[in-house]
PDB file of C-alpha atoms in Angstrom:
ATOM      1  CA  MET A   1       0.011  -0.007   0.060  1.00  0.00           C
ATOM      2  CA  LEU A   2       0.986   3.536  -0.431  1.00  0.00           C
ATOM      3  CA  PRO A   3       1.464   5.725   2.514  1.00  0.00           C
ATOM      4  CA  GLU A   4      -1.825   7.283   3.849  1.00  0.00           C
ATOM      5  CA  THR A   5      -0.725  10.955   2.824  1.00  0.00           C
ATOM      6  CA  ASN A   6      -0.052   9.728  -0.828  1.00  0.00           C
ATOM      7  CA  ARG A   7      -3.579   8.336  -1.366  1.00  0.00           C
ATOM      8  CA  LEU A   8      -6.223   9.911  -3.379  1.00  0.00           C
ATOM      9  CA  LYS A   9      -9.502   8.734  -1.724  1.00  0.00           C
ATOM     10  CA  HIS A  10     -12.521  10.988  -1.990  1.00  0.00           C
ATOM     11  CA  ARG A  11     -14.818  11.259  -4.889  1.00  0.00           C
ATOM     12  CA  LYS A  12     -14.608  15.117  -4.966  1.00  0.00           C
ATOM     13  CA  ASP A  13     -10.793  14.751  -5.288  1.00  0.00           C
ATOM     14  CA  PHE A  14     -11.125  12.410  -8.259  1.00  0.00           C
ATOM     15  CA  SER A  15     -13.729  14.661  -9.817  1.00  0.00           C
ATOM     16  CA  ALA A  16     -11.501  17.700  -9.502  1.00  0.00           C
ATOM     17  CA  VAL A  17      -8.592  15.970 -11.206  1.00  0.00           C
ATOM     18  CA  TYR A  18     -10.883  14.767 -14.031  1.00  0.00           C
ATOM     19  CA  ARG A  19     -12.409  18.288 -14.410  1.00  0.00           C
ATOM     20  CA  LYS A  20      -9.326  20.628 -14.233  1.00  0.00           C
ATOM     21  CA  GLY A  21      -6.350  18.268 -14.750  1.00  0.00           C
ATOM     22  CA  MET A  22      -4.138  17.731 -17.729  1.00  0.00           C
ATOM     23  CA  ARG A  23      -4.204  14.448 -19.605  1.00  0.00           C
ATOM     24  CA  ARG A  24      -1.346  12.288 -20.854  1.00  0.00           C
ATOM     25  CA  ASN A  25      -1.968   9.054 -22.677  1.00  0.00           C
ATOM     26  CA  SER A  26       0.081   5.862 -23.395  1.00  0.00           C
ATOM     27  CA  ALA A  27      -0.868   2.545 -24.817  1.00  0.00           C
ATOM     28  CA  HIS A  28      -1.967   0.881 -21.658  1.00  0.00           C
ATOM     29  CA  PHE A  29      -2.777   4.001 -19.294  1.00  0.00           C
ATOM     30  CA  SER A  30      -4.120   7.520 -19.171  1.00  0.00           C
ATOM     31  CA  LEU A  31      -2.746   9.888 -16.703  1.00  0.00           C
ATOM     32  CA  ARG A  32      -4.688  12.839 -15.335  1.00  0.00           C
ATOM     33  CA  ALA A  33      -2.578  15.278 -13.244  1.00  0.00           C
ATOM     34  CA  LEU A  34      -3.628  18.434 -11.286  1.00  0.00           C
ATOM     35  CA  ARG A  35      -1.237  20.761  -9.690  1.00  0.00           C
ATOM     36  CA  LYS A  36      -2.585  21.779  -6.275  1.00  0.00           C
ATOM     37  CA  PRO A  37      -1.991  25.359  -5.132  1.00  0.00           C
ATOM     38  CA  LYS A  38       0.647  25.980  -2.439  1.00  0.00           C
ATOM     39  CA  SER A  39      -0.806  25.840   1.075  1.00  0.00           C
ATOM     40  CA  ALA A  40      -0.723  29.002   3.081  1.00  0.00           C
ATOM     41  CA  GLU A  41       1.358  27.301   5.836  1.00  0.00           C
ATOM     42  CA  LEU A  42       4.579  29.265   6.061  1.00  0.00           C
ATOM     43  CA  SER A  43       5.385  28.250   9.594  1.00  0.00           C
ATOM     44  CA  LYS A  44       7.288  25.102   8.519  1.00  0.00           C
ATOM     45  CA  PRO A  45      11.034  25.552   8.201  1.00  0.00           C
ATOM     46  CA  THR A  46      11.541  24.711   4.523  1.00  0.00           C
ATOM     47  CA  GLY A  47       9.534  25.777   1.476  1.00  0.00           C
ATOM     48  CA  GLU A  48       9.154  22.109   0.292  1.00  0.00           C
ATOM     49  CA  LYS A  49       7.382  21.097   3.297  1.00  0.00           C
ATOM     50  CA  SER A  50       4.677  23.848   2.831  1.00  0.00           C
ATOM     51  CA  LEU A  51       3.602  21.835  -0.270  1.00  0.00           C
ATOM     52  CA  GLN A  52       1.244  18.982   0.186  1.00  0.00           C
ATOM     53  CA  PRO A  53       2.577  15.547  -0.790  1.00  0.00           C
ATOM     54  CA  THR A  54       1.607  14.110  -4.260  1.00  0.00           C
ATOM     55  CA  ARG A  55      -1.502  11.993  -3.921  1.00  0.00           C
ATOM     56  CA  THR A  56      -2.413   9.276  -6.366  1.00  0.00           C
ATOM     57  CA  GLY A  57      -5.508   7.348  -7.205  1.00  0.00           C
ATOM     58  CA  ILE A  58      -6.159   4.470  -9.628  1.00  0.00           C
ATOM     59  CA  SER A  59      -9.264   4.019 -11.700  1.00  0.00           C
ATOM     60  CA  ILE A  60      -9.925   0.655 -13.204  1.00  0.00           C
ATOM     61  CA  SER A  61     -13.274  -0.319 -14.649  1.00  0.00           C
ATOM     62  CA  LEU A  62     -15.166  -3.529 -15.385  1.00  0.00           C
ATOM     63  CA  LYS A  63     -14.197  -2.893 -19.103  1.00  0.00           C
ATOM     64  CA  VAL A  64     -10.671  -4.055 -18.255  1.00  0.00           C
ATOM     65  CA  SER A  65     -11.799  -7.421 -16.802  1.00  0.00           C
ATOM     66  CA  LYS A  66     -15.004  -8.607 -15.278  1.00  0.00           C
ATOM     67  CA  ARG A  67     -12.887 -10.650 -12.798  1.00  0.00           C
ATOM     68  CA  ALA A  68     -11.890  -8.756  -9.664  1.00  0.00           C
ATOM     69  CA  VAL A  69      -8.756 -10.829  -9.342  1.00  0.00           C
ATOM     70  CA  VAL A  70      -7.332  -9.537 -12.550  1.00  0.00           C
ATOM     71  CA  ARG A  71      -8.329  -5.870 -11.762  1.00  0.00           C
ATOM     72  CA  ASN A  72      -6.745  -6.204  -8.270  1.00  0.00           C
ATOM     73  CA  ARG A  73      -3.609  -7.782  -9.653  1.00  0.00           C
ATOM     74  CA  ILE A  74      -3.113  -4.754 -12.013  1.00  0.00           C
ATOM     75  CA  LYS A  75      -3.892  -2.272  -9.116  1.00  0.00           C
ATOM     76  CA  ARG A  76      -1.146  -3.991  -6.985  1.00  0.00           C
ATOM     77  CA  GLN A  77       1.354  -3.831  -9.738  1.00  0.00           C
ATOM     78  CA  ILE A  78       0.652  -0.140 -10.372  1.00  0.00           C
ATOM     79  CA  ARG A  79       0.914   0.639  -6.615  1.00  0.00           C
ATOM     80  CA  ALA A  80       4.230  -1.161  -6.411  1.00  0.00           C
ATOM     81  CA  ALA A  81       5.525   0.896  -9.417  1.00  0.00           C
ATOM     82  CA  LEU A  82       4.338   4.098  -7.696  1.00  0.00           C
ATOM     83  CA  ARG A  83       6.072   3.148  -4.490  1.00  0.00           C
ATOM     84  CA  GLN A  84       9.253   2.754  -6.430  1.00  0.00           C
ATOM     85  CA  LEU A  85       8.801   6.133  -8.181  1.00  0.00           C
ATOM     86  CA  LEU A  86       7.534   7.858  -4.990  1.00  0.00           C
ATOM     87  CA  PRO A  87      10.845   9.524  -3.787  1.00  0.00           C
ATOM     88  CA  ARG A  88      11.240  11.096  -7.311  1.00  0.00           C
ATOM     89  CA  LEU A  89       7.641  12.636  -7.492  1.00  0.00           C
ATOM     90  CA  LYS A  90       7.430  16.362  -7.127  1.00  0.00           C
ATOM     91  CA  PHE A  91       5.320  17.798  -4.229  1.00  0.00           C
ATOM     92  CA  GLY A  92       1.845  19.321  -4.900  1.00  0.00           C
ATOM     93  CA  TRP A  93       0.125  17.138  -7.398  1.00  0.00           C
ATOM     94  CA  ASP A  94      -3.052  14.967  -7.479  1.00  0.00           C
ATOM     95  CA  LEU A  95      -2.690  12.139  -9.989  1.00  0.00           C
ATOM     96  CA  VAL A  96      -5.273   9.612 -11.288  1.00  0.00           C
ATOM     97  CA  ILE A  97      -4.065   6.688 -13.354  1.00  0.00           C
ATOM     98  CA  VAL A  98      -6.890   5.265 -15.606  1.00  0.00           C
ATOM     99  CA  VAL A  99      -6.252   1.705 -16.728  1.00  0.00           C
ATOM    100  CA  ARG A 100      -7.303   0.741 -20.326  1.00  0.00           C
ATOM    101  CA  PRO A 101      -8.438  -2.732 -21.103  1.00  0.00           C
ATOM    102  CA  ILE A 102      -5.337  -3.612 -23.114  1.00  0.00           C
ATOM    103  CA  ALA A 103      -3.465  -3.371 -19.741  1.00  0.00           C
ATOM    104  CA  GLN A 104      -4.072  -6.979 -18.938  1.00  0.00           C
ATOM    105  CA  GLU A 105      -1.125  -7.949 -21.203  1.00  0.00           C
ATOM    106  CA  CYS A 106       1.436  -5.900 -19.254  1.00  0.00           C
ATOM    107  CA  ASN A 107       4.010  -7.292 -16.930  1.00  0.00           C
ATOM    108  CA  TYR A 108       5.468  -5.276 -14.020  1.00  0.00           C
ATOM    109  CA  ALA A 109       8.399  -3.944 -15.987  1.00  0.00           C
ATOM    110  CA  GLU A 110       6.286  -2.529 -18.781  1.00  0.00           C
ATOM    111  CA  ILE A 111       3.926  -0.913 -16.110  1.00  0.00           C
ATOM    112  CA  LEU A 112       6.876   0.753 -14.432  1.00  0.00           C
ATOM    113  CA  GLN A 113       8.275   2.026 -17.682  1.00  0.00           C
ATOM    114  CA  GLU A 114       5.031   3.318 -18.975  1.00  0.00           C
ATOM    115  CA  LEU A 115       4.266   5.016 -15.653  1.00  0.00           C
ATOM    116  CA  GLU A 116       7.643   6.693 -15.500  1.00  0.00           C
ATOM    117  CA  GLN A 117       7.300   7.937 -19.104  1.00  0.00           C
ATOM    118  CA  LEU A 118       3.772   9.382 -18.404  1.00  0.00           C
ATOM    119  CA  LEU A 119       5.001  11.157 -15.283  1.00  0.00           C
ATOM    120  CA  VAL A 120       8.024  12.568 -17.113  1.00  0.00           C
ATOM    121  CA  GLU A 121       5.655  13.897 -19.830  1.00  0.00           C
ATOM    122  CA  ALA A 122       3.529  15.615 -17.243  1.00  0.00           C
ATOM    123  CA  GLU A 123       6.550  16.981 -15.540  1.00  0.00           C
ATOM    124  CA  VAL A 124       5.412  15.440 -12.333  1.00  0.00           C
ATOM    125  CA  LEU A 125       8.663  13.134 -11.897  1.00  0.00           C
ATOM    126  CA  ASP A 126      11.796  14.860 -10.781  1.00  0.00           C
ATOM    127  CA  GLY A 127      14.032  15.468 -13.738  1.00  0.00           C
ATOM    128  CA  ASN A 128      17.296  14.664 -11.848  1.00  0.00           C
ATOM    129  CA  SER A 129      17.265  10.951 -12.669  1.00  0.00           C
ATOM    130  CA  ARG A 130      15.299  10.992 -15.866  1.00  0.00           C
ATOM    131  CA  GLY A 131      17.039   8.320 -17.888  1.00  0.00           C
ATOM    132  CA  SER A 132      17.081   5.439 -15.359  1.00  0.00           C
ATOM    133  CA  ILE A 133      14.588   3.278 -17.125  1.00  0.00           C
ATOM    134  CA  LEU A 134      13.668   4.952 -20.481  1.00  0.00           C
TER     135      LEU A 134
END
């Protein structure tokens, strides 16, 4: 599981990302990303801490598979990839990863590579270590 602070959980948060966020597409996934405004908390010692952590949600419909086992396996693989990329994510974003039906064919390495590519395109992933998997 992702840490509690990095989870997008409420319907209103998902709706805001769908309504106002930018969209980036790949063969197996669609990424919606919305930059959150900086919080007004200036009492913290560093400027980076005043930004909220990036939160991520996964949207996978019955169109991907009627079997919950298949959908849950894909979600687990996506969460594992996000955990690996979490230290490199910039602060202050809400992300929704929409899974396409063709994603059933993906293995973990393909999921990781595609997510990294989408996050780089959306400029959510820190550019210091860009070429690690691409």
